XYZ file of C-alpha atoms in Angstrom:
760
model
C 0.000 0.000 0.000
C 2.815 2.408 0.869
C 4.497 1.679 -2.431
C 1.221 2.395 -4.233
C 0.929 5.767 -2.469
C 4.430 6.775 -3.507
C 3.766 5.728 -7.108
C 0.575 7.773 -7.215
C 2.360 10.820 -5.797
C 4.953 10.436 -8.598
C 2.241 11.064 -11.171
C 0.928 7.586 -11.899
C -2.817 6.950 -11.531
C -3.620 4.409 -8.819
C -6.973 2.582 -8.969
C -6.037 0.765 -5.758
C -5.688 3.994 -3.839
C -8.988 5.255 -5.169
C -10.700 2.005 -4.201
C -9.249 2.125 -0.688
C -10.744 5.566 -0.177
C -14.139 4.786 -1.611
C -14.666 1.216 -0.231
C -15.758 1.306 3.387
C -17.227 -2.235 3.632
C -14.468 -4.542 2.457
C -12.323 -6.089 5.145
C -9.306 -5.676 2.908
C -9.466 -1.933 3.465
C -10.328 -1.666 7.115
C -9.112 1.917 7.514
C -9.860 4.406 10.200
C -11.388 7.782 9.315
C -8.065 9.546 9.922
C -6.284 7.116 7.614
C -8.897 7.671 4.938
C -8.382 11.427 5.294
C -4.636 10.987 4.795
C -5.240 8.807 1.755
C -7.673 11.406 0.389
C -4.925 14.012 0.696
C -2.543 11.710 -1.166
C -5.151 11.098 -3.862
C -5.736 14.848 -4.198
C -1.999 15.495 -4.651
C -1.769 12.637 -7.134
C -4.709 13.976 -9.129
C -3.198 17.486 -9.232
C 0.164 16.068 -10.281
C -1.367 14.016 -13.078
C -3.454 16.927 -14.385
C -0.472 19.290 -14.255
C 1.645 16.835 -16.253
C -1.057 16.424 -18.876
C -2.054 20.058 -19.298
C 1.442 21.523 -19.085
C 2.583 19.099 -21.782
C -0.326 20.220 -23.960
C 0.540 23.896 -23.400
C 4.192 23.274 -24.200
C 3.382 21.568 -27.479
C 0.477 23.600 -28.841
C 0.001 26.958 -27.124
C 0.559 29.898 -29.545
C 2.355 32.039 -26.948
C 6.070 31.557 -26.378
C 5.779 33.036 -22.900
C 2.971 30.674 -21.928
C 4.965 27.714 -23.235
C 7.914 28.857 -21.139
C 5.673 28.978 -18.061
C 4.428 25.433 -18.701
C 7.987 24.224 -19.258
C 9.056 25.780 -15.955
C 6.189 24.016 -14.188
C 7.354 20.700 -15.624
C 11.088 21.094 -15.234
C 11.175 22.899 -11.893
C 8.171 22.220 -9.714
C 6.910 18.822 -10.871
C 10.481 17.598 -11.038
C 10.997 18.842 -7.483
C 7.884 16.941 -6.401
C 9.219 13.739 -7.931
C 12.556 14.287 -6.210
C 10.667 14.630 -2.928
C 8.982 11.265 -3.575
C 12.379 9.680 -4.214
C 13.819 11.240 -1.085
C 10.927 9.894 0.997
C 11.376 6.449 -0.511
C 15.129 6.591 0.102
C 14.518 7.646 3.704
C 12.217 4.691 4.261
C 14.789 2.290 2.823
C 17.491 3.829 5.024
C 15.119 3.521 7.973
C 15.285 7.242 8.604
C 13.887 7.791 12.125
C 11.833 10.701 10.817
C 9.895 8.238 8.690
C 10.365 4.754 10.231
C 9.275 4.073 13.776
C 9.639 1.080 16.092
C 9.392 -2.383 14.636
C 10.019 -0.865 11.167
C 6.557 0.616 11.147
C 6.153 3.525 8.666
C 3.416 5.857 9.926
C 1.234 7.214 7.122
C 1.108 10.524 8.990
C 4.884 10.911 8.728
C 4.881 10.113 5.025
C 2.086 12.543 4.197
C 3.659 15.155 6.429
C 6.593 15.279 4.007
C 4.161 16.286 1.220
C 2.038 18.738 3.172
C 3.852 21.862 1.780
C 3.026 20.694 -1.752
C -0.735 20.907 -1.419
C -1.144 24.679 -1.710
C 1.689 24.873 -4.238
C 0.125 22.331 -6.604
C -3.313 23.883 -6.201
C -1.860 27.272 -7.149
C -0.006 25.777 -10.125
C -3.263 24.189 -11.294
C -4.941 27.622 -11.153
C -2.102 29.053 -13.253
C -2.435 26.276 -15.837
C -6.183 26.822 -16.032
C -5.622 30.555 -16.468
C -3.129 29.976 -19.305
C -5.502 27.605 -21.098
C -8.613 29.738 -20.590
C -10.060 31.932 -23.338
C -11.339 35.471 -22.975
C -14.700 36.796 -24.151
C -13.434 37.038 -27.732
C -12.319 33.394 -27.763
C -8.613 34.202 -27.596
C -6.182 32.168 -25.512
C -4.078 33.825 -22.826
C -1.163 35.846 -24.210
C 2.269 36.485 -22.753
C 1.768 39.946 -21.249
C -1.432 38.862 -19.513
C 0.275 35.810 -18.015
C 3.237 37.880 -16.822
C 0.955 40.419 -15.162
C -0.991 37.638 -13.419
C 2.183 35.985 -12.100
C 3.653 39.294 -10.931
C 0.421 40.030 -9.060
C 0.684 36.632 -7.314
C 3.995 37.723 -5.817
C 1.902 39.801 -3.415
C -0.343 36.896 -2.336
C 1.067 36.795 1.208
C 2.011 33.081 1.145
C 5.732 32.487 1.086
C 5.561 29.186 -0.786
C 3.266 30.692 -3.444
C 5.571 33.684 -3.746
C 8.614 31.480 -4.272
C 6.783 29.374 -6.840
C 5.479 32.449 -8.671
C 8.961 33.956 -8.684
C 10.369 31.024 -10.654
C 7.527 31.219 -13.176
C 7.935 34.987 -13.486
C 11.631 34.513 -14.185
C 10.871 31.945 -16.915
C 8.146 34.110 -18.478
C 10.211 37.306 -18.429
C 13.238 35.505 -19.829
C 11.188 34.244 -22.767
C 9.775 37.731 -23.296
C 13.231 39.321 -23.105
C 14.471 36.952 -25.806
C 11.791 38.293 -28.113
C 12.681 41.853 -27.123
C 16.403 41.314 -27.664
C 15.826 39.960 -31.174
C 13.870 43.113 -31.964
C 16.065 45.781 -30.335
C 19.400 44.270 -31.417
C 18.580 42.950 -34.888
C 15.191 44.420 -35.816
C 13.639 40.966 -36.150
C 10.143 39.999 -35.156
C 9.568 36.623 -33.490
C 8.893 33.704 -35.787
C 5.374 32.847 -36.884
C 5.134 30.142 -34.171
C 4.968 31.885 -30.830
C 5.195 35.460 -32.001
C 1.489 36.237 -31.952
C 1.682 37.806 -28.506
C 4.659 40.096 -29.181
C 3.683 43.736 -28.896
C 5.327 44.801 -32.188
C 3.322 44.018 -35.311
C 4.022 44.551 -38.983
C 1.375 46.708 -40.676
C 0.040 46.344 -44.206
C 2.050 49.312 -45.498
C 5.341 47.733 -44.405
C 5.684 49.803 -41.245
C 5.664 48.566 -37.660
C 3.192 49.450 -34.918
C 3.089 48.878 -31.178
C 0.030 47.187 -29.638
C -0.445 48.513 -26.114
C -2.629 45.580 -25.042
C 0.258 43.137 -25.578
C 2.645 44.965 -23.237
C 3.353 43.815 -19.667
C 2.328 46.314 -17.031
C 5.904 47.142 -15.997
C 6.677 48.501 -19.496
C 5.828 52.210 -19.715
C 4.442 53.731 -22.929
C 7.678 55.706 -23.359
C 9.735 52.500 -23.114
C 7.485 50.812 -25.667
C 7.934 53.726 -28.075
C 11.695 53.521 -27.648
C 11.734 49.805 -28.404
C 9.547 50.373 -31.451
C 11.871 53.136 -32.613
C 15.018 51.030 -32.125
C 13.755 48.041 -34.093
C 12.226 50.182 -36.817
C 15.503 52.087 -37.197
C 17.475 48.838 -37.466
C 15.143 47.610 -40.202
C 15.557 50.868 -42.101
C 19.311 50.659 -41.689
C 19.338 47.053 -42.894
C 17.286 48.004 -45.942
C 19.871 50.640 -46.881
C 22.997 48.681 -45.901
C 24.943 46.343 -48.118
C 25.371 43.585 -45.550
C 23.588 42.456 -42.439
C 26.711 43.029 -40.321
C 26.749 46.638 -41.447
C 23.203 47.072 -40.223
C 23.691 45.478 -36.812
C 27.329 46.102 -35.890
C 27.396 49.822 -35.280
C 26.847 49.594 -31.531
C 28.341 47.202 -28.992
C 25.720 44.489 -29.186
C 27.506 42.095 -26.811
C 27.815 44.656 -24.019
C 24.219 45.818 -24.365
C 22.978 42.237 -24.535
C 24.838 41.483 -21.332
C 23.162 44.496 -19.719
C 19.811 43.015 -20.697
C 20.819 39.598 -19.340
C 21.952 41.124 -16.033
C 18.449 42.403 -15.296
C 17.029 40.641 -12.254
C 13.590 39.071 -12.156
C 11.020 40.337 -11.434
C 11.949 43.115 -13.802
C 11.878 46.606 -12.356
C 10.254 49.248 -14.526
C 13.031 51.746 -13.739
C 15.908 49.346 -14.472
C 14.335 48.071 -17.677
C 13.638 51.643 -18.800
C 17.234 52.634 -18.100
C 18.604 49.687 -20.077
C 16.437 50.456 -23.107
C 17.435 54.116 -22.846
C 21.136 53.187 -22.921
C 20.597 50.934 -25.940
C 18.714 53.666 -27.775
C 21.335 56.295 -27.044
C 24.083 53.899 -28.124
C 22.289 53.273 -31.413
C 21.812 56.997 -31.918
C 25.435 57.884 -31.213
C 26.995 55.005 -33.142
C 24.982 55.063 -36.345
C 21.874 57.232 -36.531
C 23.733 60.509 -36.161
C 25.918 59.501 -39.117
C 22.959 58.469 -41.253
C 20.696 61.346 -40.195
C 22.703 64.425 -39.158
C 21.043 67.501 -37.723
C 21.690 69.436 -40.934
C 19.476 67.031 -42.882
C 16.683 67.294 -40.319
C 16.867 71.088 -40.285
C 16.867 71.292 -44.072
C 13.747 69.125 -44.309
C 11.988 71.075 -41.569
C 12.857 74.352 -43.300
C 11.451 73.021 -46.566
C 8.191 72.081 -44.837
C 8.012 75.533 -43.275
C 8.673 77.385 -46.523
C 6.376 75.471 -48.865
C 3.817 73.525 -46.840
C 3.269 76.268 -44.262
C 3.621 79.045 -46.892
C 6.728 80.673 -45.512
C 7.260 81.675 -49.141
C 4.151 83.592 -50.032
C 5.108 83.716 -53.705
C 4.728 79.919 -53.904
C 1.030 80.084 -53.023
C 0.517 83.055 -55.359
C 2.191 81.368 -58.318
C 0.408 78.069 -57.715
C -2.970 79.810 -57.454
C -2.423 81.721 -60.682
C -1.340 78.587 -62.537
C -4.341 76.637 -61.246
C -6.763 79.356 -62.334
C -5.088 79.574 -65.724
C -5.392 75.802 -66.194
C -9.102 75.943 -65.400
C -9.677 78.843 -67.827
C -7.753 77.099 -70.590
C -9.829 74.001 -70.156
C -13.026 76.029 -70.469
C -11.751 77.726 -73.590
C -10.685 74.471 -75.188
C -14.083 72.988 -74.503
C -15.812 76.009 -75.944
C -17.604 76.635 -72.688
C -16.424 80.142 -71.922
C -20.026 81.263 -71.690
C -20.584 78.877 -68.807
C -18.019 80.331 -66.443
C -20.899 81.427 -64.243
C -21.686 77.753 -63.622
C -20.110 75.771 -60.837
C -16.451 75.137 -61.475
C -16.883 71.713 -59.904
C -18.204 70.515 -63.246
C -14.716 70.927 -64.729
C -12.770 67.680 -65.009
C -9.077 68.012 -64.222
C -6.542 65.327 -65.064
C -3.472 64.436 -63.056
C -1.178 65.572 -65.868
C -2.628 69.079 -65.727
C -2.071 69.237 -61.977
C 1.563 68.182 -62.371
C 2.032 70.654 -65.235
C 0.661 73.461 -63.066
C 3.237 72.692 -60.372
C 6.000 72.563 -62.983
C 4.996 76.011 -64.261
C 4.961 77.217 -60.666
C 8.572 76.101 -60.192
C 9.560 77.877 -63.388
C 7.879 81.063 -62.210
C 9.570 80.873 -58.814
C 12.961 80.237 -60.410
C 12.583 83.358 -62.524
C 11.599 85.362 -59.461
C 14.531 84.037 -57.418
C 17.010 84.827 -60.191
C 15.762 88.389 -60.402
C 15.971 88.823 -56.627
C 19.266 87.033 -55.991
C 21.140 88.239 -59.098
C 21.455 84.782 -60.604
C 22.503 82.900 -57.460
C 20.850 79.525 -57.038
C 18.450 78.616 -54.250
C 19.311 75.226 -52.793
C 16.019 74.878 -50.935
C 13.995 75.680 -54.052
C 15.928 73.092 -56.053
C 15.292 70.512 -53.375
C 11.602 71.351 -53.236
C 11.356 71.007 -57.024
C 12.815 67.501 -56.777
C 10.829 66.229 -53.820
C 7.410 67.970 -53.871
C 4.517 66.526 -55.857
C 1.015 67.855 -56.488
C -1.371 64.985 -57.059
C -5.044 64.151 -57.167
C -6.583 62.624 -54.052
C -8.386 59.351 -54.743
C -9.153 58.415 -51.130
C -9.268 59.994 -47.727
C -5.860 60.518 -46.111
C -4.749 57.788 -43.738
C -3.873 59.614 -40.531
C -2.782 57.242 -37.786
C -4.571 57.856 -34.498
C -1.937 56.028 -32.460
C 0.816 58.235 -33.898
C -0.911 61.474 -32.833
C -0.603 61.964 -29.056
C -2.140 65.444 -29.196
C -5.258 64.661 -31.235
C -8.317 62.663 -30.332
C -9.812 60.041 -32.636
C -12.687 62.386 -33.492
C -10.250 65.182 -34.340
C -8.255 62.884 -36.633
C -11.468 61.847 -38.400
C -12.370 65.513 -38.935
C -8.923 66.250 -40.330
C -9.200 63.383 -42.797
C -12.510 64.785 -44.062
C -11.478 68.428 -44.520
C -12.672 69.703 -47.944
C -10.203 72.588 -48.453
C -8.080 70.592 -50.902
C -10.856 70.713 -53.525
C -10.825 74.520 -53.901
C -7.590 74.939 -55.859
C -8.419 72.811 -58.932
C -12.104 72.152 -58.168
C -11.126 68.531 -57.455
C -9.335 67.195 -54.360
C -5.578 67.659 -54.716
C -2.806 67.387 -52.165
C 0.770 68.540 -51.919
C 3.007 65.595 -51.029
C 6.722 65.215 -50.475
C 9.058 62.309 -51.000
C 11.053 62.170 -47.785
C 14.831 61.831 -48.087
C 16.411 58.601 -46.824
C 16.495 58.251 -43.030
C 14.360 61.375 -42.473
C 11.346 59.095 -42.086
C 12.803 58.199 -38.681
C 11.717 61.676 -37.546
C 8.820 62.498 -39.906
C 6.205 59.795 -40.234
C 3.672 59.322 -43.073
C 0.999 60.502 -40.637
C 2.947 63.744 -40.189
C 3.043 64.283 -43.941
C -0.718 63.762 -44.181
C -1.188 66.471 -41.567
C 1.163 68.801 -43.425
C -0.893 68.266 -46.563
C -4.105 69.128 -44.689
C -2.566 72.315 -43.269
C -1.173 73.281 -46.669
C -4.553 72.875 -48.386
C -6.158 74.982 -45.640
C -3.627 77.824 -45.838
C -3.596 77.851 -49.655
C -7.408 77.981 -49.709
C -7.306 81.150 -47.591
C -4.524 82.681 -49.679
C -6.243 81.781 -52.948
C -9.501 83.439 -51.931
C -7.530 86.529 -50.888
C -5.666 86.713 -54.199
C -8.758 86.145 -56.324
C -10.651 88.901 -54.544
C -7.844 91.434 -54.925
C -7.552 90.525 -58.607
C -11.046 91.927 -59.091
C -9.550 95.409 -58.801
C -7.639 94.691 -62.008
C -10.971 94.873 -63.860
C -10.512 98.595 -64.304
C -13.520 99.173 -66.536
C -15.837 97.951 -63.763
C -14.627 100.369 -61.118
C -13.480 103.527 -62.964
C -14.948 106.237 -65.208
C -12.842 107.139 -68.197
C -13.002 110.755 -69.451
C -14.917 111.146 -72.676
C -13.011 111.588 -75.941
C -12.151 115.147 -76.948
C -14.983 116.835 -78.784
C -17.585 114.279 -77.704
C -20.890 115.659 -76.508
C -23.932 113.439 -76.361
C -21.803 110.281 -76.678
C -19.675 111.269 -73.704
C -22.801 111.945 -71.687
C -24.166 108.550 -72.674
C -20.925 106.836 -71.606
C -20.936 108.610 -68.272
C -24.550 107.625 -67.635
C -23.751 104.030 -68.549
C -20.742 103.922 -66.241
C -22.614 105.646 -63.421
C -25.453 103.118 -63.657
C -22.993 100.235 -63.545
C -21.153 101.795 -60.597
C -24.403 102.037 -58.646
C -25.195 98.415 -59.466
C -21.769 97.192 -58.337
C -21.418 99.348 -55.233
C -22.631 96.562 -52.967
C -20.331 94.097 -54.733
C -17.226 96.183 -54.048
C -18.281 96.718 -50.444
C -18.783 92.996 -49.934
C -15.465 92.184 -51.631
C -13.659 94.740 -49.455
C -15.169 93.262 -46.300
C -14.138 89.758 -47.374
C -10.609 90.966 -48.174
C -10.333 92.544 -44.740
C -11.559 89.369 -43.056
C -9.159 87.141 -45.001
C -6.229 89.498 -44.506
C -6.660 89.668 -40.736
C -7.263 85.932 -40.454
C -4.189 85.089 -42.524
C -2.044 87.587 -40.651
C -3.087 86.101 -37.312
C -2.510 82.507 -38.366
C 0.823 83.210 -40.012
C 2.398 85.681 -37.588
C 0.948 84.486 -34.296
C 0.443 80.754 -34.808
C 2.667 79.381 -37.574
C 5.618 81.731 -37.134
C 5.384 81.701 -33.340
C 5.395 77.923 -33.058
C 8.123 77.626 -35.689
C 10.447 79.981 -33.824
C 10.207 77.923 -30.659
C 10.540 74.600 -32.462
C 13.528 75.784 -34.496
C 15.234 77.069 -31.347
C 14.659 73.709 -29.668
C 16.057 71.823 -32.666
C 19.259 73.839 -32.809
C 19.667 74.496 -29.083
C 19.534 78.252 -29.606
C 18.119 80.779 -27.180
C 14.400 81.177 -27.697
C 13.290 84.382 -29.323
C 10.820 86.679 -27.717
C 7.273 85.962 -28.802
C 6.872 89.489 -30.084
C 9.773 89.174 -32.504
C 8.582 89.231 -36.086
C 9.266 86.237 -38.277
C 11.787 87.005 -41.036
C 9.439 85.468 -43.580
C 6.387 87.447 -44.629
C 3.457 85.591 -43.066
C 0.648 87.021 -45.089
C 0.027 89.238 -48.054
C -0.829 92.719 -46.914
C -3.464 94.190 -49.186
C -4.262 97.833 -49.752
C -7.226 98.761 -51.913
C -6.632 101.944 -53.842
C -8.974 103.847 -56.101
C -6.717 106.518 -57.511
C -6.728 107.573 -61.128
C -3.601 105.763 -62.203
C -4.426 102.646 -64.230
C -1.113 101.078 -63.360
C -1.700 101.400 -59.649
C -3.431 98.027 -59.418
C -3.712 96.288 -56.129
C -1.011 93.669 -55.742
C -0.005 91.570 -52.756
C 3.017 93.107 -51.084
C 6.111 91.197 -52.224
C 7.782 89.210 -49.468
C 10.834 90.759 -47.869
C 14.260 89.379 -48.495
C 14.685 86.018 -46.797
C 17.772 84.830 -45.020
C 19.787 82.003 -46.489
C 17.910 78.725 -46.180
C 20.722 76.352 -46.997
C 20.665 73.174 -44.977
C 24.261 73.555 -43.883
C 23.753 77.146 -42.773
C 20.564 76.264 -40.912
C 22.275 73.552 -38.933
C 25.528 75.365 -38.291
C 23.985 78.644 -37.166
C 24.799 77.932 -33.535
C 26.209 75.021 -31.555
C 23.673 72.779 -29.922
C 23.324 72.969 -26.169
C 21.927 69.433 -25.987
C 21.988 66.660 -28.538
C 18.543 65.238 -29.113
C 18.434 61.709 -30.399
C 16.201 60.751 -33.288
C 13.262 59.518 -31.223
C 13.281 62.704 -29.157
C 13.260 64.690 -32.407
C 10.361 62.615 -33.725
C 8.367 63.015 -30.511
C 9.048 66.752 -30.363
C 8.036 67.185 -33.997
C 4.806 65.266 -33.366
C 3.915 67.551 -30.453
C 4.791 70.603 -32.563
C 2.623 69.493 -35.480
C -0.335 68.449 -33.326
C -0.210 71.799 -31.532
C -0.031 73.644 -34.858
C -3.081 71.821 -36.210
C -5.035 72.530 -33.044
C -4.175 76.228 -32.923
C -5.016 76.657 -36.594
C -8.517 75.533 -35.541
C -8.505 72.682 -38.042
C -9.955 70.326 -35.445
C -12.933 72.632 -34.748
C -15.686 71.587 -37.130
C -17.936 74.447 -35.959
C -15.314 76.795 -37.424
C -14.056 74.946 -40.508
C -17.552 74.231 -41.833
C -18.703 77.897 -42.123
C -15.225 78.931 -43.277
C -15.298 76.472 -46.175
C -18.800 77.664 -47.090
C -17.534 81.260 -47.058
C -14.627 80.384 -49.376
C -17.041 78.702 -51.789
C -19.270 81.805 -51.770
C -16.222 83.988 -52.460
C -15.403 81.799 -55.460
C -18.945 82.285 -56.730
C -18.703 86.039 -56.172
C -15.491 86.259 -58.189
C -16.945 84.077 -60.943
C -20.115 86.194 -61.220
C -18.124 89.446 -61.328
C -15.944 88.104 -64.152
C -19.035 86.914 -65.980
C -20.700 90.301 -65.544
C -17.563 91.984 -66.859
C -17.669 89.878 -70.026
C -21.376 90.728 -70.481
C -20.677 94.456 -70.095
C -17.876 94.166 -72.664
C -20.199 92.446 -75.121
C -22.894 95.086 -74.563
C -20.348 97.871 -75.164
C -19.235 96.210 -78.399
C -22.832 95.822 -79.536
C -23.773 99.400 -78.607
C -20.643 101.239 -79.697
C -19.245 99.115 -82.517
C -22.281 97.252 -83.749
C -20.850 93.800 -83.024
C -23.990 91.735 -82.491
C -24.120 88.159 -81.204
C -27.464 86.837 -82.407
C -27.248 83.744 -80.200
C -26.991 85.706 -76.951
C -29.599 87.698 -75.070
C -27.241 90.031 -73.225
C -29.899 91.964 -71.340
C -31.477 88.781 -69.963
C -28.049 87.396 -69.028
C -27.133 90.633 -67.288
C -30.325 90.569 -65.236
C -29.771 86.928 -64.330
C -26.142 87.435 -63.312
C -27.026 90.522 -61.264
C -29.696 88.557 -59.451
C -27.236 85.766 -58.714
C -24.630 88.319 -57.674
C -26.976 89.846 -55.127
C -27.665 86.434 -53.632
C -23.941 85.645 -53.457
C -23.232 89.010 -51.800
C -25.706 88.151 -49.079
C -24.127 84.716 -48.723
C -20.634 86.194 -48.381
C -21.717 88.695 -45.758
C -23.631 86.013 -43.911
C -20.653 83.669 -44.180
C -18.345 86.242 -42.593
C -20.818 86.699 -39.751
C -21.070 82.921 -39.269
C -17.292 82.497 -39.072
C -16.937 85.393 -36.631
C -19.746 83.906 -34.544
C -17.920 80.563 -34.505
C -14.745 82.321 -33.339
C -16.688 84.094 -30.610
C -18.150 80.779 -29.461
C -14.684 79.249 -29.292
C -13.314 82.252 -27.399
C -15.751 81.594 -24.525
C -15.626 77.790 -24.662
C -13.904 76.719 -21.443
C -12.841 73.355 -22.811
C -11.304 74.879 -25.907
C -9.544 77.607 -23.933
C -8.090 75.064 -21.540
C -6.874 73.020 -24.501
C -5.351 76.150 -26.019
C -3.566 76.975 -22.757
C -2.535 73.386 -22.083
C -4.938 72.156 -19.374
C -7.664 70.255 -21.233
C -7.676 66.555 -22.188
C -6.243 67.410 -25.608
C -3.333 69.257 -24.057
C -3.022 66.496 -21.476
C -2.118 64.066 -24.233
C 0.434 66.563 -25.505
C 1.790 66.902 -21.980
C 2.032 63.118 -21.781
C 4.176 63.100 -24.899
C 6.333 65.844 -23.410
C 6.629 63.875 -20.180
C 7.813 60.887 -22.164
C 10.531 63.015 -23.680
C 11.536 64.174 -20.200
C 12.153 60.529 -19.311
C 14.185 59.877 -22.423
C 15.675 62.989 -23.960
C 19.291 63.798 -23.134
C 18.436 67.467 -23.517
C 15.511 69.711 -22.793
C 12.120 68.428 -23.934
C 10.194 70.438 -26.507
C 7.283 72.488 -25.233
C 5.129 74.520 -27.623
C 5.418 78.289 -27.567
C 2.594 80.310 -26.060
C 0.843 82.392 -28.707
C -1.885 84.999 -28.582
C -5.421 83.774 -28.094
C -8.413 84.174 -30.370
C -9.306 87.450 -28.675
C -6.577 89.136 -30.713
C -8.126 87.997 -33.965
C -11.633 88.874 -32.835
C -10.502 92.328 -31.744
C -9.013 92.982 -35.182
C -12.101 91.712 -36.995
C -14.542 93.673 -34.845
C -12.458 96.828 -34.940
C -12.276 96.704 -38.714
C -15.993 96.037 -39.075
């Protein structure tokens, strides 16, 4: 019987032991109640041992998680093996007649034998709970994954039972070791775990070839900043490997053996602070050994300067030339189609091809090159040449893919609103976007999501500038706004001309007033966005990049932020209203931008990427692009301004035809000019009301935002939106070797409202 008990405790099922417990009538098993209780304890341990062997073997062979398989292997190789060694030790003690086990007359008390296995009861019961937890499925039908198992085991360290704590500590060590092996393959070689067992690793490969971090697959001791650093390290190694000639070139730039030893030296259970420090050292080593050679500060500064000049309209002449070329392309298409008489119709009926969009950008570069040569006396512009090579204007066939996880300062609803902004359809009457092909290695700092946001901001700023330019161009229609003196010797004819011009002036007085009000609104809005928001944020971000002393917020940006318009009605025909030419810009060479001043602190590439993300998210928020209550009436106003300009041009062509018919006898039998004039004037009156109402709606939206507590707190940095930005900044504080980037404070909406109300 004793031999049968020991065999059952070793993991072998024993029908005899089960029968002895259950049979209370047979004389063969005349056992006392206490003996039956001891045998029940032995049967319970045997049953737990057998189930643990079976289920842990199944987990080891078929579970999809490497960490869970490591836990099951540790249960088999450490704890169940220790239980079997205990059985052998008890058996050896009985054979040696150990007095702790063998009493007088070689009697082996069952109490003494079972007393040797008493500490195993709670331990095996706890191990069985762990095995059940690993094999259980959640509500979605998914088996337990590595991070969940690690968190459960680490929580059991605080159970209060010493034996459970010691057992959990061994399983935690096995689980964390398996997880660290996956991490080391990623942060030292940029490799994801193999298909078998890699489903629970927190780094995943996306459909576009990039890599993303899944927060739900991270153990609790890994902070979000640490996860971003690990993602950055592995992604950088993959980019390096893609550009390197050999694998050793991609992975041998930093001391892998020393850093791997630092990872091995971490003690289990892993401390969040020690693990964070180790990852930080690995990231800084990678940055110093290779990334600074591949991606120097001069390259980052040159790319940032290009984005500032062309995407954020630091060069006002770029927007002007592009707008003029786009309008010319639309007019040429109407003329080729023989539809000049339909210019009063919606321009959205015009079909634009991708080749025409690209040709318009090419003509824009030619125009800018001519302008630069005249300003710089033939010297080349390195930034303009680079923009010509890397910038593309293309039709938009689908909504932009802006990653929510990559935008710490924007909510999911705000990202959805940004993706649906309609401003890109105003330039060519079809959705177009300005895109840039990033130079090699710069994509470590500027993500595709960042470029989508830059495209949205560019379409928004160009839409404002285009409406401004088109309105001011109306003053070039001199015959609509001026009275010419009659020819010498004319009498009744001169009087007739003056009456005709006076009647037209009275008809168009409301049109000019409405256009002037719209010009004032657009001018003040552009000036505020460019001088206060774009230029203010850029000054602070540029100073942070280069380590320079921050400029005072009141310092004017060296680049003209907006076209200052001045409407004049003097008698000189040549004194047409033109946007004020931009002042002379400083040199924008990449080498000069980077070497302007020595850096006070060297930011690594992830710190640069995080700082740029905070800068761009703040810029989008302060340009009010995330406020649908503002962007919706503003877009409607810009559409009404387009209609106003179109109707004025159409009315001008009708007046010209009437003058030819009246004065020169040129008659178009297919046209009823008087009826067309009445129709256009009626439409013009309706559009004037729409423009004035649109201005009032936008100002009302600004007033509502200026008293919205949530928006004001977000603007000042206290609302949930700014809290996410602050979280990103806090992450940089944990990781950056230098000072973390914090957005510049700029003037609130009250400044813009004061200007608009004062002018009105």
